[in-house]
Amino acid sequence: MSAGGTGQAEDGRGGRSGVRTALAGLTTRGRSFLAAGVAAAVCAYALGQSDLLRVGLLLAVLPLVCATVLYRTRYRVAGSRRLSPARVPATGEARVHLRVENVSRLPTGLLMLQDRVPYVLGPRPRFVLDRVEAGGRREVSYRVRSDLRGRYPLGPLQLRLTDPFGMCELTRSFSAQDTLTVIPRVVPLPPVRFGGEAKGYGDGRQRSLALAGEDDVIPRGYRYGDDLRRVHWRSTARHGELMVRREEQPQRARCTVLLDTRGAAFEGAGPDSAFEWAVSGAASVLVHMLERGFTVRLLTDTGSAVPGEGADGFAGAGQGTADAAGLMMDTLAVIDHSDGTGLSRAYDVLRGGGEGLLVAFFGDLDEEQAAVAARMRRRSGGAVAFVLDSGSWLREPAGVPGPPGRSGEGLRMLREAGWTALGVERGASLEELWRLADRERTGAAAASGGEGA
């Protein structure tokens, strides 16, 4: 949950602008009364009817008095907003809780409460609140839902004040706003194991022994609290200070998820487009690998790595796992097509080294870009590619054939380079493709007589 902003309604009084604001707040009923009063007064003057003049003055003065009293009313109302949750997957729902508190010594009149939301999240919510006593509070809530990922502002919250006769309405706004983050849909993936996903990583972790033998010890200085049984006396005598043996250092397996965002590689738009499938697939793999204990990073065709450039951009160890996952999900929530036309920048990042599993989501690959992608395999312990075919994704729902696919040659080049490459057609299940990739990878490893499952 995320606590929303809290503030007091702004009334914006001041001179002539205040009078104009009050008169502009007259409702249809108030304007009708004012027009009828003026017309009655003119007729009374023309006909010499004093009784009609009194009626006209009453009709004209009533809305003006209501507007003046309502405008001069000094309500002190505090409002707050709370999102539950503040980060929600696409097609999921979030509940927005609104709280209004009367912090003045006077009870309020009838209040109309409304919150501003983007049209993507649904209609603008409106609530009518009865009289709020001094020190009293009212709480209401509404739900928002979006099929499109993104970051959506909520607010500012507005109060509409009205007089008992319905002659005038004034709007006062709060300044606080909140943001709802709609992240891509995450598909639960089965716990498969790709053969050769990380050379020497075994069950997803690798232990590098610092002590291979008495002569291969790499000691370090003694620290307060170290076990005295780990003191290495030979090094202590050599350095003249207490030295201890290093313990085994567990290293977590690495996984890089490469997302192709080139605008030229994807066609179509909307929640059912090929690009949205790729974004959802990348999010699903990132979450799955974090749950399996991998350190992960998100890499795009522009060469940008998330969560960061430090330690090769990988994160996910210890207490930083949740923060790393949140940062990557927030990035995927707003990611869009890039202006680039090639994958060379991503290749340059991968060329920097770092064995581990590489999972890529590609759009259409021409021969040149397929060659660049094929070279990425040499820098990873294992490589799995999902190539989305634009031809199948552009077919009409009725089954009208779309343009021919352009991924066939790219798939062949990737497979020849050692990738486990799968074509993705419209409506494909990532879960089934994940299992299929595991079977193909394991079969290829068994056929080569090398890596085990």
XYZ file of C-alpha atoms in Angstrom:
453
model
C 0.000 0.000 0.000
C 1.064 3.559 -0.572
C -0.035 6.507 1.492
C -1.361 9.296 -0.626
C -0.854 12.983 -0.266
C -2.656 14.980 2.396
C -3.636 18.608 2.139
C -6.297 21.223 2.612
C -8.648 22.482 -0.021
C -7.623 25.713 -1.681
C -10.381 28.299 -1.906
C -8.525 30.961 -3.924
C -10.220 34.098 -2.562
C -9.083 37.481 -3.686
C -10.630 40.742 -4.855
C -12.454 40.973 -8.150
C -11.381 37.486 -9.129
C -13.193 36.223 -6.028
C -16.426 37.971 -7.035
C -16.134 36.563 -10.539
C -15.529 33.114 -9.104
C -18.632 33.359 -6.942
C -20.828 34.533 -9.823
C -19.357 31.920 -12.160
C -20.431 29.284 -9.642
C -24.128 30.034 -10.089
C -26.048 26.950 -11.158
C -28.764 26.865 -13.787
C -31.309 27.387 -11.037
C -29.392 30.359 -9.660
C -29.022 31.968 -13.086
C -32.725 31.403 -13.768
C -33.686 33.064 -10.486
C -31.396 36.007 -11.217
C -32.758 36.464 -14.745
C -36.366 36.172 -13.537
C -35.717 38.732 -10.800
C -34.188 41.237 -13.201
C -37.037 40.735 -15.680
C -39.639 41.174 -12.931
C -37.949 44.353 -11.695
C -37.883 45.836 -15.204
C -41.546 44.989 -15.743
C -42.476 46.411 -12.334
C -40.697 49.649 -13.156
C -42.368 49.859 -16.556
C -45.840 49.050 -15.188
C -45.510 50.860 -11.895
C -46.233 47.738 -9.839
C -44.424 47.992 -6.499
C -45.472 44.485 -5.403
C -43.964 42.981 -8.528
C -40.793 44.965 -7.862
C -40.441 43.405 -4.400
C -40.883 39.943 -5.889
C -38.270 40.700 -8.555
C -35.793 41.961 -5.991
C -36.292 38.834 -3.894
C -35.712 36.561 -6.885
C -32.571 38.472 -7.918
C -31.045 38.838 -4.456
C -31.522 35.201 -3.345
C -28.893 33.631 -5.683
C -26.490 36.530 -5.037
C -26.772 36.060 -1.274
C -26.287 32.298 -1.630
C -23.182 32.814 -3.769
C -21.745 35.361 -1.319
C -22.384 33.202 1.760
C -21.007 30.087 0.077
C -17.939 31.934 -1.133
C -17.237 33.442 2.286
C -17.674 30.115 4.068
C -14.377 29.208 5.621
C -14.460 25.453 5.717
C -11.135 23.860 6.590
C -11.258 20.434 5.046
C -8.297 18.060 4.842
C -8.192 15.242 2.322
C -5.925 12.282 1.690
C -5.637 9.441 -0.794
C -4.266 5.915 -0.339
C -3.620 3.361 -3.086
C -3.931 -0.348 -2.428
C -1.681 -1.440 -4.055
C 0.351 1.324 -5.681
C 1.797 -1.108 -8.247
C -0.660 -3.378 -10.058
C -0.293 -5.679 -13.083
C -2.142 -4.927 -16.314
C -5.821 -6.038 -16.196
C -5.551 -6.024 -12.399
C -7.524 -3.742 -10.110
C -6.377 -1.273 -7.490
C -8.553 0.358 -4.865
C -8.251 4.062 -4.120
C -9.283 5.130 -0.625
C -10.288 8.766 -0.117
C -10.554 10.378 3.288
C -12.058 13.795 4.012
C -11.787 15.390 7.460
C -13.426 18.580 8.703
C -10.727 20.323 10.771
C -12.744 23.491 11.398
C -15.121 24.265 14.255
C -18.125 24.579 11.977
C -20.060 21.720 10.365
C -20.005 21.606 6.602
C -22.915 21.588 4.258
C -23.459 19.148 1.439
C -20.137 18.209 -0.185
C -19.577 16.709 -3.614
C -16.257 14.913 -3.845
C -14.598 13.960 -7.124
C -11.152 12.687 -8.101
C -9.397 13.204 -11.402
C -8.272 10.018 -13.118
C -7.073 9.359 -16.684
C -9.756 8.016 -18.980
C -7.750 4.796 -19.357
C -8.529 3.934 -15.737
C -12.266 4.416 -16.047
C -14.879 7.119 -15.437
C -14.219 9.979 -13.055
C -15.458 8.947 -9.569
C -17.924 11.246 -7.821
C -19.357 11.028 -4.296
C -21.957 13.052 -2.360
C -21.121 13.534 1.306
C -23.731 14.613 3.816
C -23.084 17.189 6.497
C -19.712 16.567 8.157
C -19.637 17.601 11.807
C -16.753 19.566 13.303
C -13.794 17.218 13.651
C -15.650 14.509 11.744
C -14.378 12.448 8.841
C -15.752 10.533 5.901
C -14.107 7.734 3.926
C -15.038 6.479 0.469
C -13.261 4.295 -2.080
C -13.364 3.374 -5.740
C -11.601 0.915 -8.034
C -9.424 1.565 -11.075
C -8.315 -0.871 -13.756
C -6.192 -0.634 -16.883
C -5.354 -3.051 -19.681
C -2.391 -0.877 -20.661
C 0.770 -0.670 -18.609
C 2.108 2.749 -17.668
C 2.236 5.338 -14.917
C -1.023 7.191 -14.346
C -1.487 10.301 -12.182
C -4.407 10.397 -9.766
C -5.701 13.740 -8.578
C -5.941 16.410 -7.594
C -8.943 15.728 -5.386
C -11.744 18.279 -5.742
C -14.553 19.372 -3.430
C -17.694 20.934 -4.821
C -19.582 23.043 -2.259
C -23.245 23.883 -2.735
C -25.782 25.934 -0.805
C -29.017 24.443 0.591
C -31.096 26.008 -2.211
C -28.871 24.721 -5.015
C -28.224 28.224 -6.316
C -24.446 28.095 -6.405
C -21.613 25.567 -6.594
C -17.934 26.249 -5.956
C -15.005 23.905 -6.574
C -11.972 23.777 -4.334
C -8.983 21.586 -5.107
C -6.349 19.810 -3.090
C -2.774 20.032 -4.290
C -1.612 16.467 -3.576
C -1.390 13.884 -6.364
C -0.452 10.211 -6.484
C 0.760 7.863 -9.204
C -0.554 4.410 -10.013
C 1.996 2.176 -11.741
C 0.555 -0.506 -14.014
C 3.255 -3.098 -14.670
C 3.225 -5.818 -17.346
C 1.403 -9.058 -16.698
C 3.608 -11.701 -15.132
C 3.004 -15.306 -16.206
C 4.060 -17.999 -13.700
C 6.702 -20.189 -15.341
C 7.427 -23.852 -14.555
C 10.709 -24.599 -12.740
C 12.716 -26.011 -15.643
C 16.501 -26.192 -15.942
C 18.182 -25.312 -19.177
C 21.228 -27.455 -19.862
C 24.353 -25.317 -19.846
C 22.569 -22.279 -18.482
C 25.781 -21.354 -16.706
C 29.016 -23.183 -17.148
C 30.058 -24.794 -13.882
C 27.122 -23.278 -12.027
C 25.590 -26.668 -11.280
C 22.314 -26.190 -9.482
C 22.185 -22.462 -10.112
C 25.012 -21.578 -7.706
C 28.756 -21.949 -7.825
C 31.145 -22.117 -4.950
C 34.637 -20.834 -5.581
C 36.962 -22.289 -3.032
C 39.533 -19.896 -1.730
C 41.424 -22.752 -0.140
C 42.561 -25.364 -2.656
C 45.495 -26.503 -0.573
C 47.940 -25.411 2.074
C 50.101 -23.661 -0.507
C 47.165 -22.025 -2.342
C 45.696 -20.154 0.631
C 44.613 -16.578 -0.023
C 44.371 -15.224 3.536
C 43.045 -11.940 4.781
C 43.598 -9.884 7.875
C 41.980 -10.878 11.141
C 38.742 -9.114 11.979
C 37.076 -8.874 15.339
C 34.789 -11.858 15.810
C 36.643 -14.224 13.431
C 36.988 -17.800 14.627
C 40.539 -18.355 15.910
C 40.472 -21.840 14.417
C 40.685 -20.188 10.976
C 43.989 -18.457 11.766
C 46.625 -19.320 9.162
C 49.853 -19.353 11.164
C 52.263 -19.472 8.246
C 50.819 -16.271 6.749
C 50.661 -14.748 10.218
C 54.382 -15.309 10.663
C 55.111 -13.915 7.199
C 53.036 -10.728 7.598
C 53.617 -10.142 11.277
C 49.872 -9.938 12.046
C 47.025 -12.357 12.480
C 45.800 -13.697 9.153
C 42.787 -15.981 8.644
C 41.717 -18.283 5.841
C 38.986 -17.025 3.552
C 35.744 -18.963 3.651
C 34.053 -20.354 0.601
C 32.441 -17.549 -1.314
C 29.089 -18.505 -2.794
C 28.411 -16.904 -6.162
C 24.939 -16.695 -7.566
C 24.193 -17.678 -11.124
C 23.544 -14.837 -13.541
C 20.805 -14.264 -16.039
C 20.445 -11.468 -18.568
C 17.044 -10.788 -20.093
C 17.397 -8.966 -23.413
C 14.343 -7.091 -24.670
C 14.296 -5.888 -28.262
C 12.459 -2.551 -28.363
C 13.261 -1.461 -31.920
C 10.238 0.159 -33.498
C 11.095 -1.361 -36.861
C 11.024 -4.867 -35.365
C 7.412 -4.748 -34.181
C 4.178 -3.855 -35.901
C 0.793 -3.202 -34.387
C -0.185 -1.684 -31.051
C -2.500 -2.328 -28.141
C -2.560 -4.817 -25.258
C -2.627 -7.795 -27.655
C 0.277 -6.666 -29.834
C 3.537 -8.530 -30.288
C 5.516 -5.882 -28.417
C 3.287 -6.133 -25.342
C 3.699 -9.919 -25.409
C 7.469 -9.469 -25.443
C 7.384 -6.999 -22.542
C 5.181 -9.353 -20.516
C 7.501 -12.245 -21.346
C 10.566 -10.315 -20.192
C 8.848 -9.416 -16.915
C 7.830 -13.033 -16.343
C 11.351 -14.355 -16.897
C 12.888 -11.709 -14.634
C 10.549 -12.565 -11.761
C 11.004 -16.291 -12.313
C 14.801 -16.069 -12.254
C 14.822 -13.905 -9.140
C 12.657 -16.485 -7.391
C 15.143 -19.186 -8.384
C 18.001 -17.301 -6.753
C 19.667 -15.810 -9.825
C 21.163 -12.362 -10.028
C 19.498 -10.743 -13.012
C 19.592 -7.678 -15.184
C 17.319 -6.263 -17.864
C 19.073 -5.217 -21.054
C 17.547 -3.451 -24.072
C 18.738 -3.053 -27.622
C 19.893 0.479 -26.730
C 22.495 -0.960 -24.355
C 20.702 0.292 -21.232
C 20.925 -2.102 -18.287
C 18.598 -2.165 -15.280
C 18.992 -2.044 -12.306
C 22.338 -0.349 -12.898
C 25.846 -0.331 -14.247
C 27.533 -1.309 -10.992
C 28.798 -4.898 -10.797
C 27.924 -5.427 -14.476
C 24.381 -4.250 -13.825
C 23.310 -7.435 -12.049
C 21.247 -7.328 -8.864
C 19.064 -9.568 -6.788
C 21.244 -10.692 -3.889
C 20.038 -10.410 -0.313
C 17.900 -7.491 0.731
C 18.193 -5.828 -2.669
C 16.068 -8.453 -4.416
C 12.741 -6.688 -3.855
C 14.185 -3.296 -4.780
C 15.769 -4.699 -7.943
C 12.526 -6.388 -8.961
C 10.551 -3.206 -8.334
C 12.986 -1.117 -10.367
C 12.857 -3.493 -13.322
C 9.060 -3.707 -13.197
C 8.790 0.083 -13.059
C 11.092 0.297 -16.076
C 9.015 -2.197 -18.028
C 5.843 -0.325 -17.076
C 6.866 2.680 -19.170
C 9.222 1.147 -21.739
C 8.423 2.014 -25.341
C 9.822 1.512 -28.816
C 13.328 2.816 -29.382
C 14.504 4.712 -32.434
C 17.382 2.311 -32.986
C 17.549 -0.073 -35.912
C 20.227 -2.491 -34.696
C 21.338 -4.684 -31.808
C 24.995 -3.667 -31.808
C 24.801 -1.694 -28.566
C 23.360 -4.651 -26.706
C 26.082 -6.853 -28.202
C 28.744 -4.441 -26.940
C 27.396 -4.771 -23.394
C 27.292 -8.555 -23.591
C 30.766 -8.643 -25.097
C 32.072 -7.289 -21.814
C 31.961 -10.825 -20.390
C 30.042 -12.515 -17.615
C 28.920 -16.073 -18.215
C 25.339 -16.915 -17.471
C 21.996 -17.562 -19.021
C 20.818 -15.193 -21.754
C 17.081 -15.025 -22.489
C 16.154 -12.757 -25.378
C 12.860 -11.520 -26.795
C 13.379 -10.399 -30.383
C 11.108 -8.832 -32.939
C 11.641 -9.367 -36.663
C 15.279 -10.133 -37.457
C 16.760 -9.457 -40.865
C 19.952 -11.206 -41.905
C 22.232 -8.474 -40.570
C 20.620 -8.288 -37.123
C 20.336 -12.060 -36.893
C 24.099 -12.235 -37.391
C 24.645 -9.763 -34.553
C 22.317 -11.732 -32.298
C 24.066 -14.981 -33.220
C 27.393 -13.594 -31.985
C 25.862 -12.893 -28.554
C 25.716 -16.647 -27.939
C 29.496 -16.863 -27.691
C 29.495 -14.669 -24.609
C 26.946 -16.618 -22.574
C 26.763 -20.017 -20.922
C 23.354 -20.664 -22.466
C 21.067 -18.685 -24.745
C 17.312 -18.902 -25.339
C 15.553 -16.676 -27.872
C 11.861 -16.024 -28.473
C 11.421 -14.464 -31.923
C 8.056 -12.862 -32.609
C 6.777 -13.212 -36.162
C 5.041 -10.032 -37.332
C 3.186 -11.875 -40.077
C 1.248 -14.066 -37.666
C 0.632 -11.218 -35.214
C -0.971 -9.030 -37.882
C -3.558 -11.565 -39.010
C -7.152 -10.576 -38.538
C -9.203 -12.401 -35.875
C -11.317 -13.939 -38.631
C -8.264 -15.773 -39.935
C -7.414 -13.573 -42.907
C -3.741 -14.216 -43.743
C -1.402 -11.422 -42.869
C 1.936 -10.505 -44.409
C 4.428 -13.355 -44.635
C 6.694 -13.796 -41.651
C 10.271 -12.522 -41.786
C 11.737 -14.500 -38.883
C 12.440 -17.848 -40.604
C 15.972 -17.023 -41.731
C 16.752 -15.373 -38.413
C 15.647 -18.458 -36.488
C 17.882 -20.652 -38.634
C 20.933 -18.449 -38.054
C 20.353 -18.336 -34.309
C 20.018 -22.113 -34.072
C 23.170 -22.657 -36.065
C 25.010 -20.378 -33.641
C 23.889 -22.490 -30.683
C 20.796 -20.587 -29.562
C 17.657 -22.379 -28.441
C 15.440 -20.278 -30.707
C 11.646 -20.491 -30.887
C 9.226 -18.617 -33.100
C 6.297 -16.975 -31.327
C 2.974 -16.712 -33.101
C -0.106 -14.785 -32.092
C -1.812 -16.285 -29.052
C 1.194 -18.409 -28.045
C 1.541 -19.410 -24.397
C 4.796 -18.361 -22.764
C 4.487 -21.211 -20.274
C 4.349 -23.824 -23.053
C 7.170 -22.167 -24.979
C 9.260 -22.154 -21.800
C 8.818 -25.913 -21.423
C 9.503 -26.456 -25.115
C 12.718 -24.439 -24.896
C 13.841 -26.589 -21.986
C 13.150 -29.803 -23.903
C 14.960 -28.561 -27.003
C 17.912 -27.305 -24.977
C 18.193 -30.554 -23.045
C 17.892 -32.612 -26.229
C 20.584 -30.594 -27.965
C 22.901 -31.006 -24.982
C 22.343 -34.768 -24.895
C 22.926 -35.067 -28.625
C 26.240 -33.255 -28.343
C 27.189 -35.531 -25.426
C 28.226 -32.518 -23.390
C 26.116 -30.573 -20.971
C 23.674 -32.409 -18.766
C 20.169 -31.449 -17.793
